[in-house]
Amino acid sequence: IFAETIVLKSGEVTEGRVLERTSRYIKVDFDGVPLIYFFDDIKTIDGEPVSVSKSNASTFSSSVKKDPTDIFSDIAPAVVYITCKKAMGGESSGSGFILTNSGVIATNYHVVVSNQEINVRLKDGTFYPVNSIIYYDVNRDLCLLKIEANGLPFVELGDSDNLKIGEKIYCIGSPLGLEYSLSDGLLSGVRDFQGVKYLQFTAPISGGSSGGPLIN
C-alpha cells in the first residue's frame, strides 16, 4: 500500500508502490504507470540490499500470431505524433506511444529535451498540449509525458527478456514527418552498452521515428 524507496546502482532514487515481485524484477506504480526495475539494476529497496535469483526465469512465448495489418490496426491508435517548439526558435518532431488510458506517453528523452512547448496529436487528429514531464532517464533516453485526457487507447508493454534473436519486429512512427509509417525487420541482436540493454534490429527508420514503439 505504501511507497517504497528504490535506489538503483546508477545512483538514481525513485519512490513508488510495488505492484509485483518476481525472481528477476519488481513492477512499481509510478504515478499510474507500471515501471519495471530489474534486480540486476537495483542496489537497495527501502534500505535492504537486493540479491538476484535467476532460477525462475520465465520461458513464456506467445502463441498468438498476427499479420502486419492486425498489428497496425491494434497499435497505431495508441501512437502519437509529437511536435516541439524550441526556446531559441524552430520546431522539431518525433513519435511516442500511450501507456495508460489517462494520458501517460512514452517517448525518447532526446525528442523533447530543451524544448519550450510540447504537443501531441493522436491518429484521430485530436490535439493535446503536454502538461508535464513526469519521469525521465537520460542514460536510457526515456521520457514519460502527461496529457490531460481519459479513455485513450494504450499499448501494453512486453518483457524484453522473452525476445529471441530472429523474431519479426515492427516499428510505427513518423520518419521525416511521414506520420504513421509502418516498417518491419528482424531482431538481430541484444547488446549491453555501459550497463544499458539495447535491442538491435533491421527495420528501416529515419529522423522522426524516435520514441515510437518497437513491436513483436
Coordinates of N, CA and C in Angstrom, one line a residue:
I1 N 0.8 -1.2 0.0 CA 0.0 0.0 0.0 C 0.9 1.3 0.0
F2 N 2.0 1.2 0.7 CA 2.8 2.4 0.9 C 4.0 2.4 -0.1
A3 N 4.4 3.6 -0.5 CA 5.5 3.7 -1.4 C 6.8 3.2 -0.8
E4 N 7.7 2.6 -1.6 CA 9.0 2.1 -1.2 C 10.0 2.9 -1.9
T5 N 11.2 3.1 -1.3 CA 12.3 3.8 -1.9 C 13.2 2.8 -2.6
I6 N 13.5 3.1 -3.9 CA 14.3 2.2 -4.7 C 15.5 2.9 -5.1
V7 N 16.7 2.4 -4.7 CA 18.0 3.0 -5.1 C 18.6 2.2 -6.2
L8 N 18.8 2.7 -7.4 CA 19.5 2.0 -8.4 C 21.0 2.0 -8.3
K9 N 21.7 1.1 -9.0 CA 23.1 1.1 -8.9 C 23.7 2.3 -9.6
S10 N 22.9 2.9 -10.5 CA 23.4 4.1 -11.2 C 23.3 5.4 -10.3
G11 N 22.7 5.2 -9.1 CA 22.6 6.3 -8.1 C 21.2 7.0 -8.2
E12 N 20.4 6.6 -9.2 CA 19.0 7.2 -9.3 C 18.2 6.7 -8.1
V13 N 17.4 7.5 -7.5 CA 16.5 7.2 -6.4 C 15.0 7.5 -6.9
T14 N 14.1 6.5 -6.7 CA 12.7 6.7 -7.0 C 11.9 6.1 -5.9
E15 N 10.6 6.5 -5.9 CA 9.7 6.0 -4.9 C 8.4 5.6 -5.6
G16 N 7.9 4.5 -5.2 CA 6.6 4.0 -5.8 C 6.1 2.8 -5.1
R17 N 4.8 2.5 -5.3 CA 4.2 1.3 -4.7 C 4.5 0.1 -5.6
V18 N 5.0 -0.9 -4.9 CA 5.4 -2.1 -5.6 C 4.1 -2.9 -6.0
L19 N 3.9 -3.2 -7.2 CA 2.7 -3.9 -7.7 C 3.0 -5.4 -7.8
E20 N 4.2 -5.8 -8.1 CA 4.5 -7.2 -8.4 C 6.0 -7.4 -8.1
R21 N 6.3 -8.6 -7.6 CA 7.7 -9.0 -7.4 C 7.9 -10.4 -8.0
T22 N 8.9 -10.5 -8.8 CA 9.3 -11.8 -9.4 C 10.7 -12.1 -9.0
S23 N 11.3 -13.2 -9.5 CA 12.6 -13.5 -9.2 C 13.6 -12.6 -9.9
R24 N 13.1 -11.9 -10.9 CA 14.0 -11.1 -11.7 C 13.8 -9.6 -11.6
Y25 N 12.6 -9.2 -11.3 CA 12.3 -7.7 -11.3 C 11.1 -7.4 -10.3
I26 N 11.0 -6.1 -10.1 CA 9.8 -5.6 -9.4 C 9.0 -4.7 -10.4
K27 N 7.7 -4.6 -10.3 CA 6.9 -3.7 -11.0 C 6.4 -2.6 -10.1
V28 N 6.7 -1.4 -10.4 CA 6.4 -0.3 -9.5 C 5.3 0.7 -10.1
D29 N 4.4 1.1 -9.3 CA 3.4 2.1 -9.8 C 4.0 3.5 -9.6
F30 N 4.3 4.1 -10.8 CA 4.9 5.4 -10.7 C 3.9 6.4 -11.4
D31 N 3.1 7.0 -10.5 CA 2.1 8.0 -10.9 C 1.1 7.4 -12.0
G32 N 0.7 6.1 -11.7 CA -0.2 5.4 -12.5 C 0.4 4.6 -13.6
V33 N 1.7 4.7 -13.8 CA 2.4 4.0 -14.9 C 3.2 2.8 -14.2
P34 N 3.0 1.6 -14.7 CA 3.7 0.5 -14.2 C 5.1 0.4 -14.8
L35 N 6.1 0.7 -14.0 CA 7.5 0.6 -14.5 C 8.2 -0.6 -13.9
I36 N 9.0 -1.3 -14.7 CA 9.7 -2.5 -14.3 C 11.2 -2.1 -14.0
Y37 N 11.6 -2.5 -12.8 CA 13.0 -2.4 -12.5 C 13.6 -3.8 -12.2
F38 N 14.7 -4.1 -13.0 CA 15.3 -5.4 -12.8 C 16.3 -5.4 -11.6
F39 N 16.3 -6.5 -10.9 CA 17.1 -6.6 -9.7 C 18.6 -6.4 -10.0
D40 N 19.0 -6.7 -11.3 CA 20.4 -6.5 -11.7 C 20.8 -5.0 -11.6
D41 N 19.7 -4.1 -11.7 CA 20.0 -2.7 -11.8 C 19.8 -2.0 -10.4
I42 N 19.2 -2.8 -9.4 CA 18.8 -2.2 -8.1 C 19.9 -2.5 -7.1
K43 N 20.2 -1.4 -6.3 CA 21.1 -1.5 -5.2 C 20.3 -1.9 -3.9
T44 N 19.3 -1.1 -3.5 CA 18.5 -1.4 -2.3 C 17.1 -1.1 -2.6
I45 N 16.2 -1.7 -1.8 CA 14.8 -1.4 -1.7 C 14.5 -1.1 -0.3
D46 N 14.1 0.1 0.0 CA 13.8 0.5 1.4 C 15.0 0.2 2.3
G47 N 16.2 0.4 1.8 CA 17.4 0.2 2.6 C 18.0 -1.2 2.6
E48 N 17.2 -2.2 2.1 CA 17.6 -3.6 2.1 C 18.4 -3.9 0.8
P49 N 19.6 -4.5 0.9 CA 20.3 -4.9 -0.3 C 19.5 -5.9 -1.1
V50 N 19.7 -5.9 -2.4 CA 18.9 -6.8 -3.3 C 19.8 -7.9 -3.8
S51 N 19.3 -9.1 -3.7 CA 20.0 -10.3 -4.3 C 19.3 -10.8 -5.5
V52 N 19.9 -11.3 -6.5 CA 19.3 -11.7 -7.7 C 19.3 -13.2 -7.8
S53 N 18.1 -13.7 -8.1 CA 17.9 -15.2 -8.4 C 17.4 -15.4 -9.8
K54 N 18.1 -16.2 -10.5 CA 17.8 -16.5 -11.9 C 17.2 -17.8 -12.1
S55 N 16.8 -18.5 -11.0 CA 16.3 -19.9 -11.1 C 14.9 -20.0 -11.7
N56 N 14.1 -18.9 -11.6 CA 12.7 -19.0 -12.1 C 12.5 -18.1 -13.3
A57 N 13.5 -17.9 -14.1 CA 13.3 -17.1 -15.3 C 12.2 -17.6 -16.2
S58 N 11.4 -16.7 -16.6 CA 10.2 -17.0 -17.5 C 10.7 -17.5 -18.8
T59 N 10.0 -18.5 -19.3 CA 10.2 -19.0 -20.7 C 8.9 -18.8 -21.5
F60 N 8.1 -17.9 -21.1 CA 6.8 -17.7 -21.8 C 7.1 -17.2 -23.2
S61 N 6.3 -17.7 -24.2 CA 6.4 -17.2 -25.5 C 4.9 -17.2 -26.1
S62 N 4.5 -16.1 -26.6 CA 3.1 -16.0 -27.0 C 2.9 -16.9 -28.2
S63 N 1.7 -17.6 -28.2 CA 1.4 -18.4 -29.4 C 0.5 -17.7 -30.3
V64 N 0.1 -16.5 -30.0 CA -0.8 -15.7 -30.8 C 0.0 -15.0 -31.9
K65 N -0.3 -15.3 -33.2 CA 0.5 -14.7 -34.3 C -0.5 -13.7 -35.0
K66 N 0.0 -12.5 -35.3 CA -0.8 -11.5 -36.0 C -0.1 -11.1 -37.3
D67 N -0.8 -10.7 -38.3 CA -0.2 -10.2 -39.5 C 0.0 -8.7 -39.4
P68 N 0.8 -8.1 -40.3 CA 1.1 -6.7 -40.1 C -0.1 -5.8 -40.1
T69 N -1.2 -6.1 -40.8 CA -2.4 -5.3 -40.8 C -3.1 -5.3 -39.5
D70 N -3.1 -6.5 -38.8 CA -3.6 -6.6 -37.5 C -2.8 -5.8 -36.5
I71 N -1.5 -5.9 -36.6 CA -0.6 -5.2 -35.7 C -0.8 -3.7 -35.8
F72 N -0.8 -3.2 -37.0 CA -1.0 -1.7 -37.2 C -2.4 -1.3 -36.7
S73 N -3.4 -2.1 -37.0 CA -4.8 -1.7 -36.6 C -4.8 -1.6 -35.0
D74 N -4.2 -2.6 -34.4 CA -4.2 -2.6 -32.9 C -3.4 -1.5 -32.3
I75 N -2.2 -1.2 -32.8 CA -1.2 -0.3 -32.1 C -1.3 1.1 -32.6
A76 N -1.6 1.4 -33.8 CA -1.5 2.7 -34.4 C -2.4 3.7 -33.6
P77 N -3.6 3.4 -33.1 CA -4.4 4.4 -32.4 C -3.7 4.9 -31.1
A78 N -2.8 4.1 -30.6 CA -2.1 4.5 -29.4 C -0.7 5.1 -29.6
V79 N -0.4 5.3 -30.9 CA 0.9 6.0 -31.3 C 0.6 7.5 -31.5
V80 N 1.4 8.4 -31.1 CA 1.2 9.8 -31.2 C 2.3 10.5 -32.0
Y81 N 2.0 11.6 -32.6 CA 2.9 12.5 -33.3 C 3.3 13.6 -32.4
I82 N 4.5 13.8 -32.1 CA 5.0 14.8 -31.1 C 5.6 16.0 -31.9
T83 N 5.2 17.2 -31.6 CA 5.8 18.4 -32.1 C 6.3 19.3 -31.0
C84 N 7.5 19.9 -31.2 CA 8.1 20.6 -30.1 C 8.5 22.0 -30.7
K85 N 8.4 23.0 -29.9 CA 8.8 24.4 -30.2 C 10.0 24.7 -29.3
K86 N 11.2 25.0 -30.0 CA 12.4 25.2 -29.2 C 12.4 26.6 -28.6
A87 N 13.1 26.8 -27.5 CA 13.2 28.1 -26.8 C 13.8 29.1 -27.7
M88 N 14.8 28.7 -28.5 CA 15.5 29.7 -29.4 C 14.9 29.8 -30.8
G89 N 13.7 29.2 -30.9 CA 13.0 29.3 -32.2 C 13.2 28.0 -33.0
G90 N 12.3 27.7 -33.9 CA 12.3 26.5 -34.7 C 11.5 25.4 -34.1
E91 N 11.2 24.3 -34.8 CA 10.4 23.2 -34.4 C 11.1 21.9 -34.7
S92 N 10.7 20.9 -34.0 CA 11.2 19.5 -34.2 C 10.0 18.6 -34.0
S93 N 10.2 17.4 -34.4 CA 9.1 16.4 -34.2 C 9.6 15.0 -33.9
G94 N 8.8 14.2 -33.4 CA 9.1 12.8 -33.1 C 7.9 12.0 -32.9
S95 N 8.0 10.8 -32.3 CA 6.9 9.9 -32.1 C 6.9 9.5 -30.6
G96 N 5.8 8.9 -30.2 CA 5.6 8.4 -28.9 C 4.4 7.4 -28.9
F97 N 4.2 6.8 -27.7 CA 3.0 5.9 -27.6 C 2.4 6.0 -26.2
I98 N 1.1 5.8 -26.2 CA 0.4 6.0 -24.9 C 0.5 4.7 -24.1
L99 N 0.8 4.9 -22.8 CA 1.0 3.8 -21.8 C -0.3 3.6 -20.9
T100 N -1.1 4.6 -20.7 CA -2.3 4.5 -19.9 C -3.4 5.2 -20.5
N101 N -4.6 4.8 -20.2 CA -5.8 5.5 -20.8 C -6.0 6.9 -20.2
S102 N -5.2 7.2 -19.2 CA -5.3 8.6 -18.6 C -4.3 9.5 -19.2
G103 N -3.5 9.1 -20.2 CA -2.7 10.1 -20.9 C -1.2 10.1 -20.6
V104 N -0.6 9.0 -20.1 CA 0.8 9.0 -19.9 C 1.4 8.4 -21.2
I105 N 2.4 9.2 -21.7 CA 3.0 8.9 -23.0 C 4.5 8.6 -22.9
A106 N 5.0 7.6 -23.5 CA 6.4 7.3 -23.6 C 7.0 7.8 -24.8
T107 N 8.2 8.4 -24.7 CA 9.0 8.8 -25.9 C 10.5 8.8 -25.5
N108 N 11.3 9.2 -26.5 CA 12.7 9.3 -26.1 C 13.0 10.7 -25.5
Y109 N 14.0 10.7 -24.6 CA 14.3 11.9 -23.9 C 14.8 13.0 -25.0
H110 N 15.6 12.5 -25.9 CA 16.2 13.5 -26.9 C 15.1 14.1 -27.8
V111 N 13.9 13.5 -27.8 CA 12.9 14.1 -28.7 C 12.4 15.4 -28.0
V112 N 12.4 15.5 -26.7 CA 11.7 16.6 -26.0 C 12.6 17.5 -25.2
V113 N 13.9 17.1 -25.1 CA 14.8 17.9 -24.2 C 15.0 19.3 -24.8
S114 N 15.1 20.3 -24.0 CA 15.4 21.7 -24.3 C 14.4 22.3 -25.2
N115 N 13.1 21.9 -25.1 CA 12.0 22.5 -25.8 C 11.1 23.3 -24.9
Q116 N 10.6 24.4 -25.4 CA 9.8 25.3 -24.6 C 8.3 24.8 -24.6
E117 N 7.9 24.2 -25.7 CA 6.5 23.8 -25.8 C 6.4 22.4 -26.5
I118 N 5.6 21.5 -25.9 CA 5.5 20.1 -26.4 C 4.0 19.8 -26.6
N119 N 3.7 19.4 -27.8 CA 2.3 19.0 -28.1 C 2.3 17.6 -28.8
V120 N 1.1 16.9 -28.6 CA 1.0 15.6 -29.3 C -0.3 15.6 -30.0
R121 N -0.3 14.8 -31.1 CA -1.5 14.6 -31.9 C -1.8 13.1 -32.1
L122 N -3.0 12.7 -31.8 CA -3.4 11.3 -31.9 C -3.8 11.0 -33.4
K123 N -3.9 9.7 -33.7 CA -4.2 9.3 -35.0 C -5.5 9.9 -35.5
D124 N -6.5 10.1 -34.6 CA -7.8 10.6 -35.0 C -7.8 12.1 -35.2
G125 N -6.6 12.7 -35.0 CA -6.5 14.2 -35.2 C -6.6 15.0 -34.0
T126 N -7.0 14.4 -32.8 CA -7.1 15.1 -31.6 C -5.8 15.6 -31.2
F127 N -5.7 16.9 -30.7 CA -4.5 17.6 -30.4 C -4.5 17.9 -28.9
Y128 N -3.4 17.6 -28.2 CA -3.2 17.8 -26.8 C -1.9 18.5 -26.5
P129 N -1.9 19.5 -25.6 CA -0.6 20.1 -25.1 C -0.1 19.1 -24.0
V130 N 1.2 19.0 -23.9 CA 1.8 18.2 -22.8 C 1.8 19.1 -21.5
N131 N 1.2 18.6 -20.5 CA 1.1 19.3 -19.2 C 2.3 19.2 -18.4
S132 N 3.0 18.0 -18.4 CA 4.1 17.9 -17.6 C 5.0 16.7 -18.0
I133 N 6.2 16.7 -17.7 CA 7.1 15.6 -17.8 C 7.2 14.9 -16.4
I134 N 6.7 13.7 -16.3 CA 6.6 13.1 -15.0 C 7.8 12.2 -14.7
Y135 N 8.6 11.8 -15.7 CA 9.8 11.0 -15.5 C 10.7 11.1 -16.7
Y136 N 12.0 11.0 -16.4 CA 13.0 10.9 -17.5 C 14.2 10.2 -17.0
D137 N 14.9 9.6 -17.9 CA 16.2 8.9 -17.7 C 17.1 9.2 -18.8
V138 N 18.1 10.1 -18.6 CA 18.9 10.5 -19.7 C 19.7 9.3 -20.2
N139 N 20.2 8.5 -19.3 CA 21.1 7.3 -19.7 C 20.4 6.4 -20.6
R140 N 19.1 6.1 -20.4 CA 18.3 5.2 -21.2 C 17.5 5.9 -22.3
D141 N 17.6 7.2 -22.3 CA 17.0 8.0 -23.4 C 15.5 7.9 -23.3
L142 N 14.9 7.9 -22.1 CA 13.5 7.6 -21.9 C 12.8 8.8 -21.2
C143 N 11.6 9.1 -21.7 CA 10.9 10.2 -21.1 C 9.4 9.9 -21.0
L144 N 8.7 10.2 -19.9 CA 7.3 10.0 -19.8 C 6.6 11.4 -19.7
L145 N 5.7 11.6 -20.6 CA 4.9 12.8 -20.7 C 3.5 12.6 -20.2
K146 N 2.8 13.7 -19.8 CA 1.4 13.6 -19.3 C 0.6 14.6 -20.0
I147 N -0.6 14.1 -20.6 CA -1.6 15.0 -21.2 C -2.8 14.8 -20.4
E148 N -3.7 15.8 -20.4 CA -5.0 15.7 -19.7 C -6.0 15.1 -20.6
A149 N -6.2 13.8 -20.4 CA -7.2 13.0 -21.2 C -7.6 11.8 -20.5
N150 N -8.7 11.2 -20.9 CA -9.2 9.9 -20.3 C -9.7 9.0 -21.4
G151 N -9.7 7.7 -21.2 CA -10.3 6.8 -22.1 C -9.5 6.6 -23.4
L152 N -8.2 6.9 -23.3 CA -7.4 6.8 -24.5 C -7.0 5.3 -24.8
P153 N -6.8 5.0 -26.1 CA -6.2 3.7 -26.4 C -4.7 3.7 -25.9
F154 N -4.3 2.5 -25.5 CA -2.9 2.5 -25.0 C -2.2 1.1 -25.3
V155 N -0.9 1.1 -25.2 CA -0.1 0.0 -25.6 C 0.3 -0.8 -24.3
E156 N 0.1 -2.1 -24.3 CA 0.6 -2.9 -23.2 C 2.0 -3.3 -23.4
L157 N 2.8 -3.0 -22.4 CA 4.3 -3.3 -22.5 C 4.6 -4.8 -22.4
G158 N 5.6 -5.2 -23.2 CA 6.0 -6.6 -23.2 C 7.2 -6.7 -22.3
D159 N 7.8 -7.9 -22.3 CA 9.0 -8.2 -21.5 C 10.2 -8.5 -22.4
S160 N 11.1 -7.6 -22.5 CA 12.2 -7.8 -23.4 C 13.1 -9.1 -23.1
D161 N 13.0 -9.6 -21.9 CA 13.7 -10.8 -21.6 C 13.2 -12.0 -22.4
N162 N 12.0 -11.9 -22.9 CA 11.4 -13.0 -23.6 C 11.7 -13.0 -25.1
L163 N 12.4 -12.0 -25.6 CA 12.7 -11.8 -27.0 C 13.7 -12.9 -27.5
K164 N 13.6 -13.2 -28.7 CA 14.5 -14.2 -29.3 C 15.1 -13.6 -30.6
I165 N 16.4 -13.8 -30.8 CA 17.1 -13.3 -32.0 C 16.4 -13.9 -33.2
G166 N 16.1 -13.1 -34.2 CA 15.5 -13.6 -35.4 C 14.0 -13.4 -35.4
E167 N 13.4 -12.9 -34.3 CA 12.0 -12.6 -34.3 C 11.6 -11.5 -35.2
K168 N 10.5 -11.6 -35.8 CA 9.9 -10.5 -36.7 C 9.5 -9.3 -35.8
I169 N 9.9 -8.1 -36.2 CA 9.5 -6.9 -35.4 C 9.0 -5.8 -36.3
Y170 N 8.3 -4.9 -35.7 CA 7.7 -3.8 -36.5 C 7.9 -2.5 -35.7
C171 N 7.9 -1.4 -36.5 CA 8.0 -0.1 -35.9 C 6.9 0.8 -36.5
I172 N 6.3 1.6 -35.7 CA 5.3 2.6 -36.1 C 5.8 4.0 -35.7
G173 N 6.0 4.9 -36.6 CA 6.4 6.2 -36.2 C 6.2 7.2 -37.3
S174 N 6.9 8.3 -37.3 CA 6.8 9.4 -38.2 C 8.1 9.8 -38.8
P175 N 8.7 8.9 -39.6 CA 10.0 9.2 -40.2 C 9.9 10.4 -41.2
L176 N 10.8 11.4 -40.9 CA 10.8 12.6 -41.8 C 9.5 13.2 -41.9
G177 N 8.7 13.1 -40.8 CA 7.3 13.7 -40.7 C 6.2 12.9 -41.4
L178 N 6.6 11.8 -42.0 CA 5.6 10.9 -42.6 C 4.8 10.1 -41.5
E179 N 3.7 10.7 -41.1 CA 3.1 10.1 -39.9 C 2.5 8.7 -40.1
Y180 N 2.6 7.9 -39.0 CA 2.0 6.6 -39.0 C 2.6 5.7 -40.1
S181 N 3.9 5.7 -40.3 CA 4.6 4.8 -41.2 C 4.9 3.5 -40.5
L182 N 4.6 2.4 -41.1 CA 4.9 1.1 -40.6 C 6.1 0.5 -41.3
S183 N 7.1 0.0 -40.6 CA 8.2 -0.7 -41.2 C 8.5 -2.0 -40.4
D184 N 9.1 -3.0 -41.1 CA 9.4 -4.2 -40.4 C 10.8 -4.7 -40.6
G185 N 11.2 -5.7 -39.8 CA 12.5 -6.2 -39.9 C 12.7 -7.4 -38.9
L186 N 13.9 -7.7 -38.5 CA 14.2 -8.7 -37.5 C 14.9 -8.2 -36.3
L187 N 14.7 -8.8 -35.2 CA 15.6 -8.6 -34.0 C 16.9 -9.2 -34.3
S188 N 17.9 -8.5 -34.5 CA 19.2 -9.0 -34.9 C 20.3 -9.1 -33.8
G189 N 20.0 -8.5 -32.6 CA 20.9 -8.7 -31.5 C 20.4 -8.0 -30.3
V190 N 20.9 -8.4 -29.1 CA 20.6 -7.8 -27.8 C 22.0 -7.4 -27.3
R191 N 22.3 -6.1 -27.1 CA 23.6 -5.6 -26.8 C 23.6 -5.0 -25.4
D192 N 24.7 -5.0 -24.7 CA 24.9 -4.3 -23.5 C 25.9 -3.2 -23.7
F193 N 25.5 -2.0 -23.4 CA 26.5 -0.8 -23.6 C 26.4 0.0 -22.3
Q194 N 27.5 0.0 -21.6 CA 27.6 0.8 -20.3 C 26.4 0.5 -19.4
G195 N 26.1 -0.8 -19.3 CA 25.1 -1.3 -18.4 C 23.6 -1.1 -18.8
V196 N 23.4 -0.7 -20.1 CA 22.1 -0.5 -20.6 C 21.9 -1.5 -21.7
K197 N 20.7 -2.2 -21.7 CA 20.4 -3.1 -22.8 C 19.9 -2.4 -24.0
Y198 N 20.4 -2.8 -25.2 CA 20.0 -2.2 -26.4 C 19.5 -3.4 -27.3
L199 N 18.4 -3.1 -28.0 CA 17.9 -4.1 -29.0 C 18.3 -3.6 -30.4
Q200 N 19.1 -4.4 -31.1 CA 19.5 -4.1 -32.4 C 18.5 -4.8 -33.4
F201 N 18.0 -4.0 -34.4 CA 17.0 -4.5 -35.3 C 17.3 -4.0 -36.7
T202 N 16.6 -4.6 -37.6 CA 16.9 -4.2 -39.0 C 15.8 -3.4 -39.7
A203 N 14.7 -3.1 -39.0 CA 13.6 -2.3 -39.6 C 14.1 -0.9 -39.9
P204 N 13.8 -0.4 -41.1 CA 14.3 0.9 -41.5 C 13.5 2.0 -40.8
I205 N 14.3 3.0 -40.2 CA 13.7 4.1 -39.6 C 14.5 5.4 -39.9
S206 N 13.9 6.5 -39.8 CA 14.6 7.8 -40.0 C 14.3 8.8 -38.9
G207 N 14.9 10.0 -39.0 CA 14.6 11.0 -38.0 C 13.1 11.3 -38.0
G208 N 12.6 11.4 -36.8 CA 11.1 11.5 -36.6 C 10.5 10.2 -36.1
S209 N 11.2 9.1 -36.3 CA 10.7 7.8 -35.7 C 11.0 7.7 -34.3
S210 N 12.0 8.4 -33.7 CA 12.4 8.3 -32.3 C 11.2 8.4 -31.4
G211 N 11.1 7.5 -30.5 CA 10.1 7.4 -29.5 C 8.9 6.5 -29.8
G212 N 8.8 6.1 -31.1 CA 7.8 5.1 -31.5 C 8.0 3.8 -30.9
P213 N 7.0 2.9 -30.8 CA 7.1 1.6 -30.2 C 7.8 0.6 -31.2
L214 N 8.5 -0.3 -30.6 CA 9.1 -1.5 -31.2 C 8.2 -2.7 -30.8
I215 N 7.6 -3.4 -31.8 CA 6.6 -4.3 -31.6 C 7.0 -5.7 -32.1
N216 N 6.7 -6.8 -31.4 CA 6.9 -8.1 -31.9 C 5.6 -8.8 -32.0

